[in-house]
């Protein structure tokens, strides 16, 4: 079988993590089997679909690296094709017109619920001859007897009694197709072999199987992915924190970390936790996806993200970090080479937001000093070692980490104090904080002019504190 999968979001909002996981599973299945991955935008809901949502979905797919082989294809560009299929179903007796007013349907539903019956259309118009020029919908003629079923790659055999189903509307009174009709025609025309989607679509599947069969078409293989829950056991939603893919970018998550986390939500390969994209492609198997729901754990995602930050190629990490520095109003081209900053800071943060925050001082003077750091390292006793260090730094002919390290050691030896008595006041002076990379690397990357300017400011600060204490 030639494998063709699709991801078919509705552009009524952002790309959420549940959709991203479905897209990932579909993408992996196609890649593992040398198949084709199609992106289809299901925008038949004209009132809710927006161009902004389309852009948000495309942006999320691009950021995650889930490149598609075909698409994006839009349902709104295929209305003529849907009407052609609907006309065929009418001609063959698989569909019929229905002019039941809303009031009749509301009464019917209310009476069924009173009797504790499952609400469904009663087939009132099945044998009626409806004038096509009057307002009406078109319904699919669902078989009344027997069962309908399919083999789900995740859930196993799933069956329904046809008597539980009703004659669903396949074209609205305004002429637009409904979801269940459009999705079948799309999957048929796009030769989709495997439909991988969320389990909320399970109830739609028997209806779609009936339409495939009415069209004389081969029914694709289905795989319904279980939902994602928050840590409280409820379905994942905004109240659990970030659910939009691009919001995770804003919060400093690397795309490869999010992909690794998403693939492990419901799928496993032994005890392995870390998967490169190549390993995912080689190992992923739909039949190994769990039937039960998965729980989203933010701490686990942060653990993975820290791993990926620590292990990332510095050039790649610099590209991702550049965007976050831009969010702080920093142009990383105006300062030290960003890749060198990344090499110095790589193991010091769980997120890119943290990494940007602790790296900002390389590009701009700190607005203030960390209170604890200043209280500990900016006492009056720090004036002499900081002044000596400033004088020695101003006289350097060469500004390299090796020379800077030797200078700090030399000042400490001259004053007969530990190296920390020199390095820590220097560190707080140039960065505003007590924790930075090695003092030699820190001074080197900040640069001569910025270091001297910041030390002068720190000396003034210490003198003012000393005077106010008298």
Tab-separated table of N, CA and C in Angstrom, residues 146-251:
chain	number	residue	atom	x	y	z
A	146	UNK	N	-28.562	-3.793	10.291
A	146	UNK	CA	-27.202	-4.280	10.263
A	146	UNK	C	-26.246	-3.421	11.078
A	147	UNK	N	-24.967	-3.638	10.866
A	147	UNK	CA	-23.925	-2.931	11.606
A	147	UNK	C	-22.928	-2.314	10.628
A	148	UNK	N	-22.154	-1.396	11.151
A	148	UNK	CA	-21.051	-0.804	10.404
A	148	UNK	C	-19.842	-0.789	11.333
A	149	UNK	N	-18.674	-1.089	10.797
A	149	UNK	CA	-17.493	-1.131	11.647
A	149	UNK	C	-16.227	-0.878	10.867
A	150	UNK	N	-15.145	-0.765	11.602
A	150	UNK	CA	-13.832	-0.575	10.992
A	150	UNK	C	-12.772	-1.063	11.972
A	151	UNK	N	-11.603	-1.375	11.455
A	151	UNK	CA	-10.474	-1.806	12.280
A	151	UNK	C	-9.564	-0.611	12.528
A	152	UNK	N	-9.540	-0.172	13.765
A	152	UNK	CA	-8.725	0.980	14.139
A	152	UNK	C	-7.335	0.501	14.548
A	153	UNK	N	-6.281	1.125	14.033
A	153	UNK	CA	-4.919	0.691	14.330
A	153	UNK	C	-4.554	0.859	15.795
A	154	UNK	N	-5.292	1.698	16.511
A	154	UNK	CA	-5.017	1.927	17.931
A	154	UNK	C	-6.060	1.255	18.810
A	155	UNK	N	-7.326	1.360	18.456
A	155	UNK	CA	-8.423	0.902	19.299
A	155	UNK	C	-8.906	-0.510	18.975
A	156	UNK	N	-8.441	-1.063	17.851
A	156	UNK	CA	-8.923	-2.386	17.456
A	156	UNK	C	-10.245	-2.286	16.713
A	157	UNK	N	-11.023	-3.364	16.720
A	157	UNK	CA	-12.295	-3.398	15.988
A	157	UNK	C	-13.336	-2.541	16.687
A	158	UNK	N	-13.978	-1.658	15.909
A	158	UNK	CA	-15.015	-0.771	16.436
A	158	UNK	C	-16.263	-0.951	15.574
A	159	UNK	N	-17.426	-1.185	16.205
A	159	UNK	CA	-18.661	-1.395	15.432
A	159	UNK	C	-19.819	-0.593	16.022
A	160	UNK	N	-20.792	-0.277	15.162
A	160	UNK	CA	-22.017	0.405	15.562
A	160	UNK	C	-23.203	-0.318	14.947
A	161	UNK	N	-24.299	-0.296	15.644
A	161	UNK	CA	-25.566	-0.707	15.063
A	161	UNK	C	-26.057	0.449	14.182
A	162	UNK	N	-26.414	0.155	12.959
A	162	UNK	CA	-26.913	1.213	12.082
A	162	UNK	C	-28.138	1.905	12.662
A	163	UNK	N	-28.894	1.180	13.468
A	163	UNK	CA	-30.091	1.762	14.082
A	163	UNK	C	-29.735	2.902	15.050
A	164	UNK	N	-28.463	2.967	15.492
A	164	UNK	CA	-28.041	4.037	16.393
A	164	UNK	C	-27.738	5.328	15.636
A	165	UNK	N	-27.570	5.207	14.326
A	165	UNK	CA	-27.197	6.359	13.502
A	165	UNK	C	-28.426	6.953	12.843
A	166	UNK	N	-28.362	8.231	12.488
A	166	UNK	CA	-29.485	8.818	11.764
A	166	UNK	C	-29.011	9.277	10.385
A	167	UNK	N	-29.908	9.880	9.656
A	167	UNK	CA	-29.585	10.360	8.317
A	167	UNK	C	-28.959	11.753	8.429
A	168	UNK	N	-27.649	11.788	8.454
A	168	UNK	CA	-26.965	13.053	8.694
A	168	UNK	C	-27.110	14.005	7.518
A	169	UNK	N	-27.072	15.286	7.832
A	169	UNK	CA	-27.099	16.324	6.802
A	169	UNK	C	-25.732	16.369	6.130
A	170	UNK	N	-25.726	16.333	4.797
A	170	UNK	CA	-24.459	16.425	4.058
A	170	UNK	C	-24.348	17.734	3.278
A	171	UNK	N	-25.481	18.459	3.134
A	171	UNK	CA	-25.431	19.810	2.569
A	171	UNK	C	-26.434	20.673	3.313
A	172	UNK	N	-25.970	21.832	3.753
A	172	UNK	CA	-26.832	22.740	4.498
A	172	UNK	C	-27.774	23.481	3.552
A	173	UNK	N	-28.706	24.185	4.139
A	173	UNK	CA	-29.691	24.906	3.320
A	173	UNK	C	-29.052	26.038	2.524
A	174	UNK	N	-27.888	26.523	2.952
A	174	UNK	CA	-27.212	27.577	2.197
A	174	UNK	C	-26.347	27.018	1.067
A	175	UNK	N	-26.365	25.696	0.898
A	175	UNK	CA	-25.620	25.065	-0.182
A	175	UNK	C	-24.226	24.597	0.195
A	176	UNK	N	-23.772	24.908	1.405
A	176	UNK	CA	-22.420	24.506	1.803
A	176	UNK	C	-22.412	23.062	2.320
A	177	UNK	N	-21.325	22.328	2.046
A	177	UNK	CA	-21.244	20.939	2.502
A	177	UNK	C	-20.954	20.865	3.988
A	178	UNK	N	-21.320	19.776	4.614
A	178	UNK	CA	-20.980	19.569	6.018
A	178	UNK	C	-19.660	18.813	6.134
A	179	UNK	N	-19.140	18.793	7.335
A	179	UNK	CA	-17.832	18.189	7.578
A	179	UNK	C	-17.753	16.751	7.090
A	180	UNK	N	-18.718	15.924	7.465
A	180	UNK	CA	-18.614	14.491	7.169
A	180	UNK	C	-18.616	14.194	5.669
A	181	UNK	N	-19.297	15.003	4.893
A	181	UNK	CA	-19.273	14.816	3.438
A	181	UNK	C	-17.955	15.300	2.858
A	182	UNK	N	-17.548	16.511	3.242
A	182	UNK	CA	-16.331	17.106	2.668
A	182	UNK	C	-15.093	16.276	2.986
A	183	UNK	N	-15.003	15.782	4.209
A	183	UNK	CA	-13.799	15.042	4.594
A	183	UNK	C	-13.684	13.735	3.824
A	184	UNK	N	-14.802	13.091	3.553
A	184	UNK	CA	-14.767	11.846	2.779
A	184	UNK	C	-14.328	12.123	1.343
A	185	UNK	N	-14.917	13.148	0.733
A	185	UNK	CA	-14.547	13.480	-0.644
A	185	UNK	C	-13.068	13.862	-0.725
A	186	UNK	N	-12.603	14.627	0.240
A	186	UNK	CA	-11.188	15.019	0.260
A	186	UNK	C	-10.277	13.808	0.399
A	187	UNK	N	-10.577	12.947	1.371
A	187	UNK	CA	-9.727	11.773	1.581
A	187	UNK	C	-9.746	10.857	0.354
A	188	UNK	N	-10.885	10.796	-0.307
A	188	UNK	CA	-10.993	9.981	-1.525
A	188	UNK	C	-10.162	10.589	-2.658
A	189	UNK	N	-10.365	11.882	-2.922
A	189	UNK	CA	-9.666	12.536	-4.031
A	189	UNK	C	-8.161	12.640	-3.787
A	190	UNK	N	-7.777	12.785	-2.527
A	190	UNK	CA	-6.358	12.934	-2.206
A	190	UNK	C	-5.678	11.597	-1.949
A	191	UNK	N	-6.442	10.525	-2.150
A	191	UNK	CA	-5.923	9.155	-2.061
A	191	UNK	C	-5.272	8.887	-0.694
A	192	UNK	N	-5.952	9.373	0.361
A	192	UNK	CA	-5.432	9.175	1.719
A	192	UNK	C	-5.579	7.710	2.110
A	193	UNK	N	-4.476	7.098	2.506
A	193	UNK	CA	-4.499	5.680	2.879
A	193	UNK	C	-4.754	5.487	4.369
A	194	UNK	N	-4.274	6.426	5.180
A	194	UNK	CA	-4.390	6.307	6.636
A	194	UNK	C	-4.907	7.625	7.204
A	195	UNK	N	-6.047	7.552	7.893
A	195	UNK	CA	-6.624	8.721	8.549
A	195	UNK	C	-6.254	8.654	10.022
A	196	UNK	N	-5.330	9.523	10.425
A	196	UNK	CA	-4.854	9.559	11.813
A	196	UNK	C	-5.370	10.857	12.425
A	197	UNK	N	-6.195	10.747	13.463
A	197	UNK	CA	-6.824	11.934	14.023
A	197	UNK	C	-7.213	11.668	15.470
A	198	UNK	N	-7.729	12.700	16.138
A	198	UNK	CA	-8.093	12.577	17.535
A	198	UNK	C	-9.307	11.689	17.750
A	199	UNK	N	-9.405	11.117	18.948
A	199	UNK	CA	-10.490	10.190	19.232
A	199	UNK	C	-11.852	10.873	19.291
A	200	UNK	N	-11.881	12.205	19.311
A	200	UNK	CA	-13.165	12.898	19.280
A	200	UNK	C	-13.869	12.707	17.942
A	201	UNK	N	-13.145	12.172	16.952
A	201	UNK	CA	-13.758	11.909	15.644
A	201	UNK	C	-14.272	10.471	15.510
A	202	UNK	N	-14.129	9.655	16.531
A	202	UNK	CA	-14.554	8.253	16.426
A	202	UNK	C	-16.031	8.153	16.043
A	203	UNK	N	-16.856	8.988	16.641
A	203	UNK	CA	-18.292	8.911	16.366
A	203	UNK	C	-18.632	9.331	14.935
A	204	UNK	N	-17.752	10.092	14.293
A	204	UNK	CA	-17.981	10.465	12.894
A	204	UNK	C	-17.636	9.331	11.930
A	205	UNK	N	-16.770	8.429	12.374
A	205	UNK	CA	-16.205	7.448	11.459
A	205	UNK	C	-17.239	6.504	10.846
A	206	UNK	N	-18.187	5.945	11.598
A	206	UNK	CA	-19.158	5.051	10.948
A	206	UNK	C	-19.966	5.779	9.867
A	207	UNK	N	-20.289	7.024	10.079
A	207	UNK	CA	-21.011	7.797	9.074
A	207	UNK	C	-20.153	7.952	7.813
A	208	UNK	N	-18.864	8.217	8.028
A	208	UNK	CA	-17.964	8.393	6.886
A	208	UNK	C	-17.732	7.079	6.149
A	209	UNK	N	-17.670	5.975	6.893
A	209	UNK	CA	-17.536	4.660	6.257
A	209	UNK	C	-18.723	4.412	5.328
A	210	UNK	N	-19.919	4.761	5.784
A	210	UNK	CA	-21.119	4.593	4.943
A	210	UNK	C	-21.009	5.421	3.660
A	211	UNK	N	-20.511	6.647	3.773
A	211	UNK	CA	-20.403	7.500	2.585
A	211	UNK	C	-19.349	6.946	1.627
A	212	UNK	N	-18.211	6.492	2.172
A	212	UNK	CA	-17.199	5.865	1.308
A	212	UNK	C	-17.825	4.706	0.511
A	213	UNK	N	-18.567	3.874	1.209
A	213	UNK	CA	-19.155	2.691	0.550
A	213	UNK	C	-20.207	3.093	-0.482
A	214	UNK	N	-20.976	4.125	-0.170
A	214	UNK	CA	-21.980	4.590	-1.127
A	214	UNK	C	-21.326	5.114	-2.403
A	215	UNK	N	-20.104	5.632	-2.252
A	215	UNK	CA	-19.372	6.147	-3.409
A	215	UNK	C	-18.582	5.048	-4.115
A	216	UNK	N	-18.683	3.820	-3.598
A	216	UNK	CA	-17.946	2.713	-4.188
A	216	UNK	C	-16.454	2.841	-4.010
A	217	UNK	N	-16.027	3.522	-2.940
A	217	UNK	CA	-14.612	3.819	-2.722
A	217	UNK	C	-14.018	2.909	-1.657
A	218	UNK	N	-12.707	2.749	-1.719
A	218	UNK	CA	-11.974	1.995	-0.707
A	218	UNK	C	-11.943	2.810	0.584
A	219	UNK	N	-12.237	2.180	1.700
A	219	UNK	CA	-12.235	2.866	2.997
A	219	UNK	C	-10.801	2.912	3.522
A	220	UNK	N	-10.297	4.087	3.905
A	220	UNK	CA	-8.926	4.162	4.420
A	220	UNK	C	-8.791	3.482	5.774
A	221	UNK	N	-7.571	3.292	6.197
A	221	UNK	CA	-7.281	2.755	7.527
A	221	UNK	C	-7.403	3.898	8.529
A	222	UNK	N	-8.061	3.639	9.639
A	222	UNK	CA	-8.242	4.680	10.658
A	222	UNK	C	-7.371	4.399	11.879
A	223	UNK	N	-6.923	5.489	12.498
A	223	UNK	CA	-6.199	5.404	13.773
A	223	UNK	C	-6.602	6.630	14.588
A	224	UNK	N	-7.335	6.405	15.673
A	224	UNK	CA	-7.835	7.507	16.490
A	224	UNK	C	-6.978	7.634	17.750
A	225	UNK	N	-6.322	8.781	17.845
A	225	UNK	CA	-5.352	9.037	18.909
A	225	UNK	C	-6.079	9.510	20.170
A	226	UNK	N	-5.792	8.914	21.331
A	226	UNK	CA	-6.459	9.336	22.569
A	226	UNK	C	-6.167	10.792	22.915
A	227	UNK	N	-7.028	11.372	23.713
A	227	UNK	CA	-6.891	12.782	24.072
A	227	UNK	C	-5.729	13.001	25.044
A	228	UNK	N	-5.392	14.273	25.225
A	228	UNK	CA	-4.367	14.679	26.186
A	228	UNK	C	-5.064	15.348	27.363
A	229	UNK	N	-4.702	14.934	28.563
A	229	UNK	CA	-5.294	15.480	29.782
A	229	UNK	C	-4.314	16.407	30.495
A	230	UNK	N	-4.886	17.329	31.276
A	230	UNK	CA	-4.056	18.115	32.181
A	230	UNK	C	-3.720	17.293	33.408
A	231	UNK	N	-2.879	17.839	34.287
A	231	UNK	CA	-2.462	17.067	35.461
A	231	UNK	C	-3.597	16.834	36.455
A	232	UNK	N	-4.750	17.502	36.250
A	232	UNK	CA	-5.909	17.295	37.124
A	232	UNK	C	-6.866	16.257	36.564
A	233	UNK	N	-6.500	15.642	35.428
A	233	UNK	CA	-7.336	14.610	34.837
A	233	UNK	C	-8.385	15.128	33.874
A	234	UNK	N	-8.520	16.456	33.751
A	234	UNK	CA	-9.468	17.042	32.800
A	234	UNK	C	-8.785	17.243	31.455
A	235	UNK	N	-9.587	17.363	30.415
A	235	UNK	CA	-9.023	17.557	29.088
A	235	UNK	C	-8.158	18.808	29.064
A	236	UNK	N	-6.988	18.704	28.428
A	236	UNK	CA	-6.039	19.813	28.392
A	236	UNK	C	-6.686	21.048	27.790
A	237	UNK	N	-6.560	22.174	28.504
A	237	UNK	CA	-7.157	23.421	28.036
A	237	UNK	C	-6.300	24.585	28.525
A	238	UNK	N	-6.740	25.803	28.194
A	238	UNK	CA	-5.961	26.991	28.532
A	238	UNK	C	-5.706	27.113	30.029
A	239	UNK	N	-6.642	26.620	30.826
A	239	UNK	CA	-6.463	26.787	32.273
A	239	UNK	C	-5.310	25.964	32.825
A	240	UNK	N	-4.788	25.013	32.033
A	240	UNK	CA	-3.634	24.231	32.469
A	240	UNK	C	-2.312	24.903	32.089
A	241	UNK	N	-2.389	26.066	31.445
A	241	UNK	CA	-1.174	26.743	30.991
A	241	UNK	C	-1.162	26.821	29.478
A	242	UNK	N	0.032	26.833	28.913
A	242	UNK	CA	0.162	26.959	27.460
A	242	UNK	C	-0.416	25.738	26.752
A	243	UNK	N	-1.203	25.973	25.728
A	243	UNK	CA	-1.688	24.879	24.887
A	243	UNK	C	-1.413	25.154	23.411
A	244	UNK	N	-1.117	26.414	23.078
A	244	UNK	CA	-0.764	26.766	21.711
A	244	UNK	C	0.701	26.441	21.457
A	245	UNK	N	0.972	25.848	20.306
A	245	UNK	CA	2.356	25.508	19.960
A	245	UNK	C	3.246	26.737	20.007
A	246	UNK	N	2.788	27.847	19.413
A	246	UNK	CA	3.636	29.033	19.380
A	246	UNK	C	3.765	29.690	20.747
A	247	UNK	N	2.836	29.409	21.658
A	247	UNK	CA	2.997	29.911	23.020
A	247	UNK	C	4.158	29.198	23.693
A	248	UNK	N	4.361	27.922	23.347
A	248	UNK	CA	5.522	27.219	23.900
A	248	UNK	C	6.811	27.822	23.368
A	249	UNK	N	6.798	28.277	22.113
A	249	UNK	CA	7.972	28.978	21.608
A	249	UNK	C	8.216	30.228	22.432
A	250	UNK	N	7.144	30.989	22.690
A	250	UNK	CA	7.275	32.220	23.468
A	250	UNK	C	7.805	31.939	24.863
A	251	UNK	N	7.502	30.764	25.400
A	251	UNK	CA	7.952	30.414	26.743
A	251	UNK	C	9.337	29.780	26.749
